[in-house]
Coordinates of C-alpha atoms in Angstrom, one line a residue:
X1 CA 0.0 0.0 0.0
X2 CA 1.4 3.4 -1.0
X3 CA 0.4 5.5 2.1
X4 CA 1.7 8.7 0.5
X5 CA -0.7 8.3 -2.4
X6 CA -3.6 7.4 -0.1
X7 CA -3.0 10.4 2.2
X8 CA -2.6 12.7 -0.8
X9 CA -6.0 11.6 -2.1
X10 CA -7.6 12.5 1.3
X11 CA -5.8 15.9 1.3
X12 CA -7.0 16.6 -2.2
X13 CA -10.6 16.4 -1.1
X14 CA -10.0 18.8 1.7
X15 CA -7.7 21.3 -0.1
X16 CA -8.8 21.1 -3.7
X17 CA -5.2 20.6 -4.9
X18 CA -4.5 17.8 -7.3
X19 CA -3.4 14.6 -5.4
X20 CA -0.3 14.3 -7.7
X21 CA 0.8 17.8 -6.6
X22 CA 0.3 17.0 -3.0
X23 CA 2.3 13.8 -3.3
X24 CA 5.1 15.8 -4.8
X25 CA 5.1 18.2 -1.9
X26 CA 4.8 15.5 0.8
X27 CA 7.9 15.2 3.0
X28 CA 9.3 12.6 5.4
X29 CA 9.8 14.2 8.8
X30 CA 13.4 14.1 10.1
X31 CA 12.3 12.6 13.4
X32 CA 9.9 9.8 14.2
X33 CA 8.1 11.8 16.8
X34 CA 7.1 14.2 14.1
X35 CA 5.1 11.6 12.2
X36 CA 5.6 9.4 9.1
X37 CA 4.5 11.9 6.5
X38 CA 4.3 15.7 6.6
X39 CA 2.4 18.1 4.3
X40 CA 3.7 21.7 4.2
X41 CA 0.8 24.2 3.9
X42 CA 2.7 27.2 2.5
X43 CA 1.2 26.6 -1.0
X44 CA -2.4 27.1 0.4
X45 CA -1.7 30.4 2.2
X46 CA -2.3 32.7 -0.7
X47 CA -5.6 31.1 -1.9
X48 CA -7.0 30.7 1.6
X49 CA -5.8 34.1 2.9
X50 CA -4.5 32.6 6.1
X51 CA -1.2 31.8 7.6
X52 CA 0.2 28.3 6.9
X53 CA 0.1 27.6 10.7
X54 CA -3.6 28.3 10.9
X55 CA -4.3 26.2 7.8
X56 CA -2.3 23.3 9.2
X57 CA -4.3 23.4 12.4
X58 CA -7.6 23.4 10.5
X59 CA -6.6 20.5 8.3
X60 CA -5.4 18.4 11.2
X61 CA -8.7 18.8 13.0
X62 CA -10.7 17.6 10.0
X63 CA -12.9 14.5 10.4
X64 CA -12.0 13.4 6.8
X65 CA -9.0 11.4 8.0
X66 CA -11.1 8.5 9.4
X67 CA -9.1 5.8 7.6
X68 CA -8.0 2.5 9.2
X69 CA -4.3 3.1 8.3
X70 CA -4.1 6.5 10.0
X71 CA -3.4 6.5 13.7
X72 CA -3.4 10.3 14.2
X73 CA -3.1 13.6 12.5
X74 CA -1.4 16.6 14.2
X75 CA -0.3 20.0 13.2
X76 CA 3.2 21.3 14.0
X77 CA 3.7 24.9 12.8
X78 CA 2.9 25.1 9.1
X79 CA 3.0 21.3 8.7
X80 CA 0.3 18.6 9.0
X81 CA 1.9 15.5 10.3
X82 CA 0.5 12.0 9.7
X83 CA 1.1 9.1 12.0
X84 CA 0.5 5.7 10.3
X85 CA -1.1 2.9 12.4
X86 CA 1.8 0.6 13.1
X87 CA -0.2 -2.6 13.0
X88 CA -1.8 -1.7 9.7
X89 CA 1.6 -0.7 8.3
X90 CA 3.2 -4.0 9.4
X91 CA 0.4 -6.1 7.7
X92 CA 0.7 -4.1 4.5
X93 CA 4.5 -4.2 4.2
X94 CA 5.3 -7.7 5.3
X95 CA 2.4 -9.4 3.5
X96 CA 3.4 -7.6 0.3
X97 CA 7.0 -8.7 0.5
X98 CA 6.2 -12.3 1.4
X99 CA 3.6 -12.5 -1.4
X100 CA 5.7 -10.9 -4.1
X101 CA 9.1 -12.1 -3.1
X102 CA 12.0 -10.4 -4.9
X103 CA 9.5 -8.9 -7.3
X104 CA 8.3 -6.5 -4.6
X105 CA 11.0 -4.0 -5.7
X106 CA 10.3 -4.5 -9.4
X107 CA 8.7 -1.8 -11.5
X108 CA 7.3 -1.3 -15.0
X109 CA 8.5 2.3 -15.4
X110 CA 11.0 1.2 -18.0
X111 CA 8.7 -1.0 -20.2
X112 CA 9.3 -0.3 -23.9
X113 CA 12.4 1.8 -23.2
X114 CA 16.0 0.8 -24.1
X115 CA 18.9 1.9 -21.9
X116 CA 22.4 1.3 -23.2
X117 CA 25.0 1.0 -20.5
X118 CA 28.6 1.3 -21.8
X119 CA 31.0 0.1 -19.1
X120 CA 34.3 -1.6 -18.3
X121 CA 35.8 -1.0 -21.7
X122 CA 39.4 -2.0 -20.9
X123 CA 42.3 -1.4 -23.3
X124 CA 43.3 -4.7 -24.9
X125 CA 46.9 -5.8 -24.4
X126 CA 46.9 -4.1 -21.0
X127 CA 46.2 -5.5 -17.5
X128 CA 42.8 -5.2 -16.0
X129 CA 43.6 -2.8 -13.2
X130 CA 41.6 -1.4 -10.2
X131 CA 40.5 1.6 -12.2
X132 CA 38.8 -0.6 -14.8
X133 CA 37.1 -2.4 -11.9
X134 CA 35.4 0.9 -10.9
X135 CA 33.6 1.2 -14.2
X136 CA 32.9 -2.5 -14.3
X137 CA 31.3 -2.7 -10.9
X138 CA 29.4 0.5 -11.3
X139 CA 28.1 -0.3 -14.8
X140 CA 27.2 -3.9 -13.8
X141 CA 25.1 -2.7 -10.9
X142 CA 23.4 0.0 -12.9
X143 CA 22.5 -2.6 -15.6
X144 CA 20.9 -4.8 -13.0
X145 CA 19.0 -1.9 -11.5
X146 CA 17.6 -0.7 -14.8
X147 CA 16.7 -4.2 -15.7
X148 CA 14.8 -4.6 -12.4
X149 CA 12.8 -1.5 -13.3
X150 CA 11.6 -3.0 -16.6
X151 CA 14.0 -1.3 -19.0
X152 CA 15.5 -3.2 -21.9
X153 CA 19.2 -3.0 -21.0
X154 CA 22.0 -3.4 -23.5
X155 CA 25.3 -4.0 -21.8
X156 CA 28.1 -2.7 -24.0
X157 CA 31.8 -3.3 -23.5
X158 CA 33.3 -0.6 -25.8
X159 CA 36.8 -2.2 -25.9
X160 CA 39.8 0.1 -26.3
X161 CA 41.1 -1.9 -29.2
X162 CA 42.1 0.8 -31.6
X163 CA 44.3 3.9 -31.7
X164 CA 47.9 4.9 -32.1
X165 CA 49.0 2.8 -29.1
X166 CA 48.5 -0.3 -31.3
X167 CA 51.0 1.0 -33.8
X168 CA 53.4 1.2 -30.9
X169 CA 52.5 -2.3 -29.7
X170 CA 53.0 -3.8 -33.2
X171 CA 56.4 -2.0 -33.5
X172 CA 57.5 -3.2 -30.0
X173 CA 56.4 -6.8 -30.6
X174 CA 58.4 -7.0 -33.9
X175 CA 61.5 -5.7 -32.1
X176 CA 61.4 -7.3 -28.6
X177 CA 58.5 -9.8 -28.5
X178 CA 59.0 -13.2 -26.8
X179 CA 56.7 -15.7 -28.4
X180 CA 56.9 -18.2 -25.6
X181 CA 56.2 -15.5 -23.0
X182 CA 53.2 -14.3 -25.1
X183 CA 51.7 -17.8 -25.0
X184 CA 52.3 -18.3 -21.3
X185 CA 51.2 -14.9 -20.0
X186 CA 50.0 -12.7 -22.8
X187 CA 49.0 -9.6 -20.9
X188 CA 52.2 -9.5 -18.9
X189 CA 54.3 -9.9 -22.0
X190 CA 52.4 -7.2 -24.0
X191 CA 52.7 -4.8 -21.1
X192 CA 56.4 -5.5 -20.8
X193 CA 57.1 -4.6 -24.5
X194 CA 54.8 -1.6 -24.3
X195 CA 56.6 -0.2 -21.3
X196 CA 59.9 -0.9 -23.0
X197 CA 58.8 0.9 -26.2
X198 CA 58.2 4.1 -24.2
X199 CA 61.5 3.8 -22.5
X200 CA 63.4 3.4 -25.8
X201 CA 61.3 6.0 -27.6
X202 CA 62.8 8.8 -25.5
X203 CA 66.2 8.4 -27.2
X204 CA 65.0 7.0 -30.6
X205 CA 62.5 9.3 -32.5
X206 CA 62.5 6.7 -35.3
X207 CA 60.4 4.4 -33.1
X208 CA 57.7 7.1 -32.9
X209 CA 57.6 7.3 -36.7
X210 CA 57.6 3.5 -37.1
X211 CA 54.6 3.3 -34.7
X212 CA 52.7 5.9 -36.7
X213 CA 53.4 4.1 -39.9
X214 CA 52.2 0.8 -38.4
X215 CA 49.0 2.3 -37.2
X216 CA 48.3 3.8 -40.6
X217 CA 48.8 0.4 -42.1
X218 CA 46.5 -1.1 -39.5
X219 CA 43.8 1.5 -40.4
X220 CA 44.3 0.7 -44.1
X221 CA 43.6 -3.0 -43.3
X222 CA 47.1 -4.3 -44.2
X223 CA 47.0 -8.1 -43.5
X224 CA 50.2 -8.4 -41.4
X225 CA 49.3 -5.6 -39.1
X226 CA 45.7 -6.6 -38.8
X227 CA 46.7 -10.2 -38.0
X228 CA 48.9 -9.1 -35.1
X229 CA 46.3 -6.7 -33.8
X230 CA 43.6 -9.5 -34.0
X231 CA 45.9 -11.8 -32.0
X232 CA 46.5 -9.3 -29.3
X233 CA 42.8 -8.7 -29.1
X234 CA 41.8 -12.4 -28.8
X235 CA 44.4 -13.0 -26.2
X236 CA 43.3 -10.0 -24.2
X237 CA 39.6 -10.9 -24.3
X238 CA 40.4 -14.4 -23.1
X239 CA 42.2 -12.9 -20.1
X240 CA 39.4 -10.4 -19.4
X241 CA 36.8 -13.2 -19.5
X242 CA 38.4 -14.8 -16.5
X243 CA 38.0 -11.6 -14.5
X244 CA 34.4 -11.0 -15.6
X245 CA 33.5 -14.6 -14.8
X246 CA 34.8 -14.2 -11.2
X247 CA 32.7 -11.1 -10.7
X248 CA 29.6 -12.4 -12.4
X249 CA 29.7 -9.7 -15.1
X250 CA 28.2 -10.2 -18.5
X251 CA 27.8 -8.2 -21.7
X252 CA 25.4 -8.1 -24.7
X253 CA 28.0 -6.5 -27.0
X254 CA 31.7 -6.3 -27.3
X255 CA 31.7 -3.8 -30.1
X256 CA 34.9 -1.8 -29.5
X257 CA 36.5 1.1 -31.1
X258 CA 37.7 -1.0 -34.0
X259 CA 34.2 -1.9 -35.0
X260 CA 33.4 1.6 -35.9
X261 CA 36.5 2.3 -38.0
X262 CA 34.6 1.6 -41.2
X263 CA 31.8 4.1 -40.2
X264 CA 34.2 7.0 -39.7
X265 CA 34.0 8.1 -43.4
X266 CA 30.2 8.3 -42.9
X267 CA 30.7 10.5 -39.8
X268 CA 33.1 12.8 -41.7
X269 CA 30.6 13.1 -44.6
X270 CA 27.7 13.8 -42.1
X271 CA 29.7 16.6 -40.4
X272 CA 30.8 18.0 -43.8
X273 CA 27.2 18.1 -45.0
X274 CA 26.3 20.0 -41.9
X275 CA 29.3 22.4 -42.7
X276 CA 30.7 21.8 -39.3
X277 CA 34.3 20.6 -40.0
X278 CA 37.0 23.3 -39.9
X279 CA 40.6 22.9 -41.0
X280 CA 43.1 23.7 -38.2
X281 CA 46.8 23.2 -38.8
X282 CA 46.1 20.2 -41.0
X283 CA 43.7 18.7 -38.6
X284 CA 39.9 18.8 -38.8
X285 CA 37.8 20.1 -35.9
X286 CA 34.3 21.1 -34.9
X287 CA 34.1 24.5 -33.3
X288 CA 32.1 24.6 -30.1
X289 CA 32.3 28.2 -29.0
X290 CA 28.5 28.5 -28.4
X291 CA 28.8 25.6 -25.9
X292 CA 31.8 27.3 -24.2
X293 CA 33.9 24.3 -25.0
X294 CA 37.2 24.0 -26.9
X295 CA 37.2 22.7 -30.5
X296 CA 36.5 18.9 -30.8
X297 CA 39.3 17.2 -32.8
X298 CA 37.8 14.7 -35.3
X299 CA 40.7 13.9 -37.6
X300 CA 44.4 14.4 -36.7
X301 CA 46.8 16.2 -39.0
X302 CA 48.3 12.8 -40.1
X303 CA 44.9 11.7 -41.3
X304 CA 44.2 9.2 -38.5
X305 CA 41.1 9.2 -36.3
X306 CA 40.8 9.9 -32.6
X307 CA 38.5 8.8 -29.7
X308 CA 36.0 11.5 -30.5
X309 CA 35.4 10.4 -34.1
X310 CA 34.9 6.8 -33.0
X311 CA 32.6 7.8 -30.1
X312 CA 30.5 9.8 -32.6
X313 CA 30.3 6.8 -34.9
X314 CA 29.2 4.6 -32.0
X315 CA 26.5 7.0 -30.8
X316 CA 25.1 7.3 -34.3
X317 CA 25.1 3.5 -34.7
X318 CA 23.4 3.0 -31.3
X319 CA 20.7 5.5 -32.2
X320 CA 20.0 3.8 -35.5
X321 CA 20.2 0.2 -34.1
X322 CA 18.6 0.6 -30.7
X323 CA 16.7 3.9 -30.7
X324 CA 17.7 4.3 -27.1
X325 CA 15.9 6.1 -24.3
X326 CA 19.2 6.6 -22.6
X327 CA 22.8 6.1 -23.7
X328 CA 25.0 6.0 -20.6
X329 CA 28.8 6.1 -20.6
X330 CA 30.3 4.8 -17.3
X331 CA 33.7 6.4 -17.7
X332 CA 36.0 8.2 -15.2
X333 CA 35.6 11.9 -14.4
X334 CA 38.8 12.9 -16.2
X335 CA 36.9 12.2 -19.5
X336 CA 34.2 14.7 -18.7
X337 CA 35.4 17.3 -21.3
X338 CA 35.7 14.6 -24.0
X339 CA 32.0 13.6 -23.5
X340 CA 30.8 17.2 -23.3
X341 CA 32.5 17.7 -26.7
X342 CA 31.1 14.6 -28.3
X343 CA 27.5 15.3 -27.1
X344 CA 27.9 19.0 -28.2
X345 CA 29.0 17.9 -31.7
X346 CA 25.9 15.6 -31.9
X347 CA 23.7 18.4 -30.7
X348 CA 25.2 21.0 -33.1
X349 CA 24.7 18.5 -36.0
X350 CA 21.0 18.3 -35.1
X351 CA 20.9 14.9 -33.5
X352 CA 18.0 15.1 -31.1
X353 CA 19.2 12.0 -29.3
X354 CA 22.2 14.0 -28.0
X355 CA 20.1 15.0 -25.0
X356 CA 19.7 11.3 -24.1
X357 CA 23.4 10.6 -23.9
X358 CA 24.9 10.9 -20.5
X359 CA 28.3 10.6 -19.0
X360 CA 28.3 8.8 -15.6
X361 CA 31.6 9.8 -14.2
X362 CA 33.4 8.4 -11.2
X363 CA 36.4 9.2 -9.0
X364 CA 39.9 7.8 -8.4
X365 CA 41.0 4.6 -6.6
X366 CA 43.4 5.0 -3.7
X367 CA 44.8 2.6 -1.1
X368 CA 45.2 3.1 2.7
X369 CA 48.0 1.0 4.3
X370 CA 47.8 -1.6 1.6
X371 CA 50.8 -2.9 -0.3
X372 CA 50.8 -4.6 -3.6
X373 CA 53.6 -5.7 -5.9
X374 CA 52.6 -3.5 -8.8
X375 CA 53.2 -4.8 -12.3
X376 CA 55.4 -3.0 -14.8
X377 CA 53.9 0.4 -15.4
X378 CA 53.1 0.8 -11.7
X379 CA 49.6 -0.9 -12.1
X380 CA 47.6 -2.5 -9.3
X381 CA 45.9 -5.4 -11.1
X382 CA 42.4 -6.3 -10.1
X383 CA 43.0 -10.0 -9.8
X384 CA 45.7 -9.3 -7.3
X385 CA 43.3 -7.3 -5.2
X386 CA 40.6 -10.0 -5.5
X387 CA 43.0 -12.8 -4.5
X388 CA 44.3 -10.9 -1.5
X389 CA 40.8 -10.0 -0.4
X390 CA 39.8 -13.7 -0.6
X391 CA 42.9 -14.9 1.3
X392 CA 42.4 -12.4 4.1
X393 CA 38.7 -13.3 4.4
X394 CA 39.7 -16.9 4.6
X395 CA 42.1 -16.2 7.4
X396 CA 39.4 -14.3 9.3
X397 CA 36.8 -17.1 8.9
X398 CA 39.3 -19.8 10.0
X399 CA 40.5 -17.8 13.0
X400 CA 37.0 -16.9 14.2
X401 CA 34.7 -19.7 15.3
X402 CA 31.7 -17.4 15.3
X403 CA 31.9 -16.9 11.6
X404 CA 31.6 -20.6 10.6
X405 CA 29.6 -23.7 11.4
X406 CA 31.4 -26.6 12.9
X407 CA 30.1 -29.0 10.2
X408 CA 31.3 -26.9 7.3
X409 CA 33.4 -28.6 4.7
X410 CA 36.6 -27.1 3.3
X411 CA 34.8 -26.5 0.0
X412 CA 32.0 -24.5 1.7
X413 CA 34.5 -22.4 3.7
X414 CA 36.4 -21.6 0.5
X415 CA 33.1 -20.7 -1.3
X416 CA 32.2 -18.3 1.6
X417 CA 35.6 -16.7 1.5
X418 CA 35.4 -16.3 -2.3
X419 CA 31.9 -14.6 -2.2
X420 CA 32.7 -12.4 0.9
X421 CA 36.2 -11.5 -0.5
X422 CA 34.9 -10.5 -3.9
X423 CA 31.8 -8.9 -2.4
X424 CA 34.1 -6.8 -0.2
X425 CA 35.8 -5.3 -3.2
X426 CA 32.6 -4.6 -5.1
X427 CA 30.9 -3.0 -2.1
X428 CA 33.9 -0.7 -1.5
X429 CA 33.3 0.8 -4.9
X430 CA 29.6 1.2 -4.4
X431 CA 29.2 2.3 -0.7
X432 CA 29.8 6.0 -1.5
X433 CA 28.7 8.5 -4.1
X434 CA 30.5 7.5 -7.4
X435 CA 32.2 10.9 -7.9
X436 CA 34.1 10.5 -4.6
X437 CA 37.5 8.9 -4.6
X438 CA 37.5 5.3 -3.4
X439 CA 39.9 4.5 -0.6
X440 CA 40.6 0.8 0.0
X441 CA 41.4 -0.3 3.5
X442 CA 41.5 -3.9 4.6
X443 CA 40.3 -2.9 8.1
X444 CA 37.1 -1.3 6.6
X445 CA 36.6 -3.7 3.7
X446 CA 36.6 -6.8 5.8
X447 CA 35.0 -5.5 9.0
X448 CA 32.1 -7.9 9.8
X449 CA 30.5 -5.2 12.0
X450 CA 31.0 -2.1 9.8
X451 CA 29.6 -0.7 6.6
X452 CA 30.8 -3.5 4.5
X453 CA 29.9 -6.5 2.3
X454 CA 30.9 -9.0 5.1
X455 CA 28.3 -7.3 7.4
X456 CA 25.5 -7.5 4.8
X457 CA 26.3 -11.1 3.9
X458 CA 26.7 -12.1 7.6
X459 CA 23.3 -10.5 8.4
X460 CA 21.7 -12.4 5.6
X461 CA 23.2 -15.7 6.8
X462 CA 21.9 -14.8 10.3
X463 CA 18.3 -14.5 9.0
X464 CA 18.6 -17.7 7.2
X465 CA 19.9 -19.4 10.3
X466 CA 16.9 -18.2 12.3
X467 CA 14.5 -19.5 9.7
X468 CA 16.2 -22.9 9.6
X469 CA 16.0 -23.1 13.4
X470 CA 12.4 -22.2 13.4
X471 CA 11.7 -25.0 10.8
X472 CA 13.6 -27.5 13.0
X473 CA 11.4 -26.5 15.9
X474 CA 8.2 -26.7 13.9
X475 CA 7.6 -22.9 14.1
X476 CA 6.2 -21.3 11.0
X477 CA 5.5 -17.8 9.8
X478 CA 2.6 -19.1 7.6
X479 CA 0.0 -18.0 10.1
X480 CA 1.4 -14.5 10.2
X481 CA -0.9 -13.4 7.4
X482 CA -3.8 -12.9 9.8
X483 CA -4.0 -10.3 12.6
X484 CA -0.6 -11.6 13.9
X485 CA 1.2 -9.0 11.8
X486 CA -0.7 -6.2 13.5
X487 CA 1.2 -7.1 16.7
X488 CA 4.5 -5.7 15.2
X489 CA 4.4 -2.4 16.9
X490 CA 7.8 -1.9 18.7
X491 CA 10.0 1.0 17.7
X492 CA 12.7 -1.4 16.4
X493 CA 10.1 -3.3 14.3
X494 CA 8.5 -0.2 12.9
X495 CA 11.8 1.4 12.0
X496 CA 12.8 -1.8 10.2
X497 CA 9.5 -2.1 8.3
X498 CA 9.8 1.5 7.1
X499 CA 13.3 0.8 5.7
X500 CA 11.9 -2.4 4.0
X501 CA 9.1 -0.4 2.5
X502 CA 11.4 2.3 1.2
X503 CA 13.7 -0.1 -0.7
X504 CA 11.8 0.1 -4.1
X505 CA 12.0 3.9 -3.9
X506 CA 15.8 3.7 -3.2
X507 CA 16.2 1.5 -6.3
X508 CA 14.3 4.0 -8.5
X509 CA 16.4 6.9 -7.1
X510 CA 19.6 4.9 -7.8
X511 CA 18.5 4.6 -11.4
X512 CA 17.4 8.2 -11.9
X513 CA 20.7 9.5 -10.5
X514 CA 22.8 6.7 -11.8
X515 CA 24.0 6.2 -8.2
X516 CA 24.0 2.6 -6.9
X517 CA 25.1 4.3 -3.6
X518 CA 21.4 5.1 -3.0
X519 CA 20.8 1.3 -3.0
X520 CA 23.8 0.2 -1.0
X521 CA 23.0 2.8 1.7
X522 CA 19.5 1.5 2.0
X523 CA 20.5 -2.2 2.2
X524 CA 23.1 -1.3 4.8
X525 CA 20.4 0.5 6.8
X526 CA 18.1 -2.5 6.6
X527 CA 20.8 -4.8 7.8
X528 CA 21.7 -2.5 10.7
X529 CA 18.0 -2.1 11.7
X530 CA 17.5 -5.9 11.5
X531 CA 20.4 -6.5 13.9
X532 CA 18.9 -3.9 16.4
X533 CA 15.6 -5.8 16.1
X534 CA 17.3 -9.1 16.6
X535 CA 19.2 -7.9 19.7
X536 CA 16.0 -6.4 21.3
X537 CA 13.4 -9.0 20.4
X538 CA 12.8 -12.6 21.4
X539 CA 12.1 -14.2 18.0
X540 CA 12.0 -18.0 18.6
X541 CA 11.5 -18.0 22.4
X542 CA 8.5 -15.7 22.7
X543 CA 5.5 -17.3 24.5
X544 CA 3.0 -15.7 22.1
X545 CA 2.8 -18.0 19.1
X546 CA 1.3 -15.2 16.9
X547 CA 4.0 -12.7 17.7
X548 CA 6.6 -15.4 17.1
X549 CA 5.2 -16.1 13.7
X550 CA 5.0 -12.4 12.9
X551 CA 8.6 -11.8 13.8
X552 CA 9.6 -14.8 11.7
X553 CA 7.7 -13.1 8.8
X554 CA 9.9 -10.1 9.3
X555 CA 13.0 -12.3 9.1
X556 CA 11.7 -13.6 5.8
X557 CA 11.1 -10.1 4.5
X558 CA 14.6 -9.0 5.5
X559 CA 16.0 -12.1 3.7
X560 CA 14.2 -11.0 0.5
X561 CA 15.3 -7.4 0.8
X562 CA 19.0 -8.1 1.5
X563 CA 19.3 -10.8 -1.2
X564 CA 17.6 -8.6 -3.8
X565 CA 19.6 -5.5 -2.9
X566 CA 23.0 -7.3 -2.8
X567 CA 22.1 -9.0 -6.2
X568 CA 21.5 -5.6 -7.7
X569 CA 24.8 -4.4 -6.4
X570 CA 26.5 -7.5 -7.9
X571 CA 27.2 -9.2 -4.6
X572 CA 26.5 -12.9 -3.9
X573 CA 25.2 -13.9 -0.4
X574 CA 25.8 -17.2 1.4
X575 CA 23.1 -19.3 3.2
X576 CA 25.1 -19.8 6.3
X577 CA 28.3 -18.7 8.1

């Protein structure tokens, strides 16, 4: 039951305002003793020729609020505060969650609309580092959130598989490549020769020219250069697939930069037809003075293309192929100017879908008191972070008897460590607003009592344990669908129920702002509220059978909420710990 909608309808009859407008104005009071919903009366002051305080008092005294779900209505200054009947609220929230299961957070607001989420997009021939993990985790979560809201989601991995760096890589491989090393550890070998190229290039300008020549031959489709490039690409994708599999990440498209190379002439022609391309020192640019942006470089002076030209081609293709409602680019904040320019060029060219393209930026990744043996190029590789997190989680579980059951097999302990360890990394990326820099700290990541994945997973396992014990004792929540649920009236129970009820709204806010943090924060609040309820309530030992069943129903509802929320974040839970 949507109490805000119901209360808005009652207020509409009294005030004459449209219920939709009232719902928009309705607020959640900052303190529980101020009610559950509050309506500000300022908007009525002019038409009623009274102070908002007087209007609030008159509305609060109305006899039209005789509804079973309203406990009381009080005025406080210019606000009308509504107190929901706790028993009615409990029946409404818990019964809906138990009846609908994980679908209680689903929505149809996205039906018939396509959202493209471009994320991860690593550069081939380079290690998958912790920076790539940010876009991967963020984009994966957003994809699941949009999918839950009914959107047709297209997950795109726009591979960095083109550009002048591949001219450098081809040159380096021909000079210093080790075939056996490439077969044994392709990414490490490709990184080694790439770093070596940059070291040698400082003293040998001919290397720079050779790299340019090789890239031009690659763009022209010369067989030898293209074959080497294809091999580097295939080996890289095979390595990336292992990382994606560990994190449960999937894609619908791997169309990278190279896939749009044959569409570049069409982009150039399109911009020429619009009379937008200007020659500038041999290069070709689009002037963006009216957008207060620097010129957008489309073709370099040597005739080769650049990121912007390929992103323009990709956006045009996506519009033609998908007719998207949203085209989201999950890319780091340092690329903000680049995307502003690309979107401005599209807009200047008359592409109405430019307004539906959005850059979802994110901050940097930092480490606190954490040491890694960085690869060549001073890179912290994601797999090293995952492995270390799993190993440390395993140590914690093995050294703490409270975190494991005595009958657990070694395989089960390893599975728990794997899910908690990887979940810890994922949650660290998503527990704060995406534009903030992420600071990794083992103490915070693996804190089973803090704002962390281990805390969420452990709380879920605790609820499952309670339900298993209830089943063993022959106690069921099945009779909690009668008036038993109306017994849930304690402060801890009501606070938890409100958080459970607000989860669907948190998911919608996460989508509208492209901020999974909105969801992670809500799931964390639910877990913390459940543990307060658990510590202050007798669940299995209460002498009142009905209250015992009702509290078990809360446990089931919390199970559903945490499992659904963590899934949308990309985190796996475990059934017991």
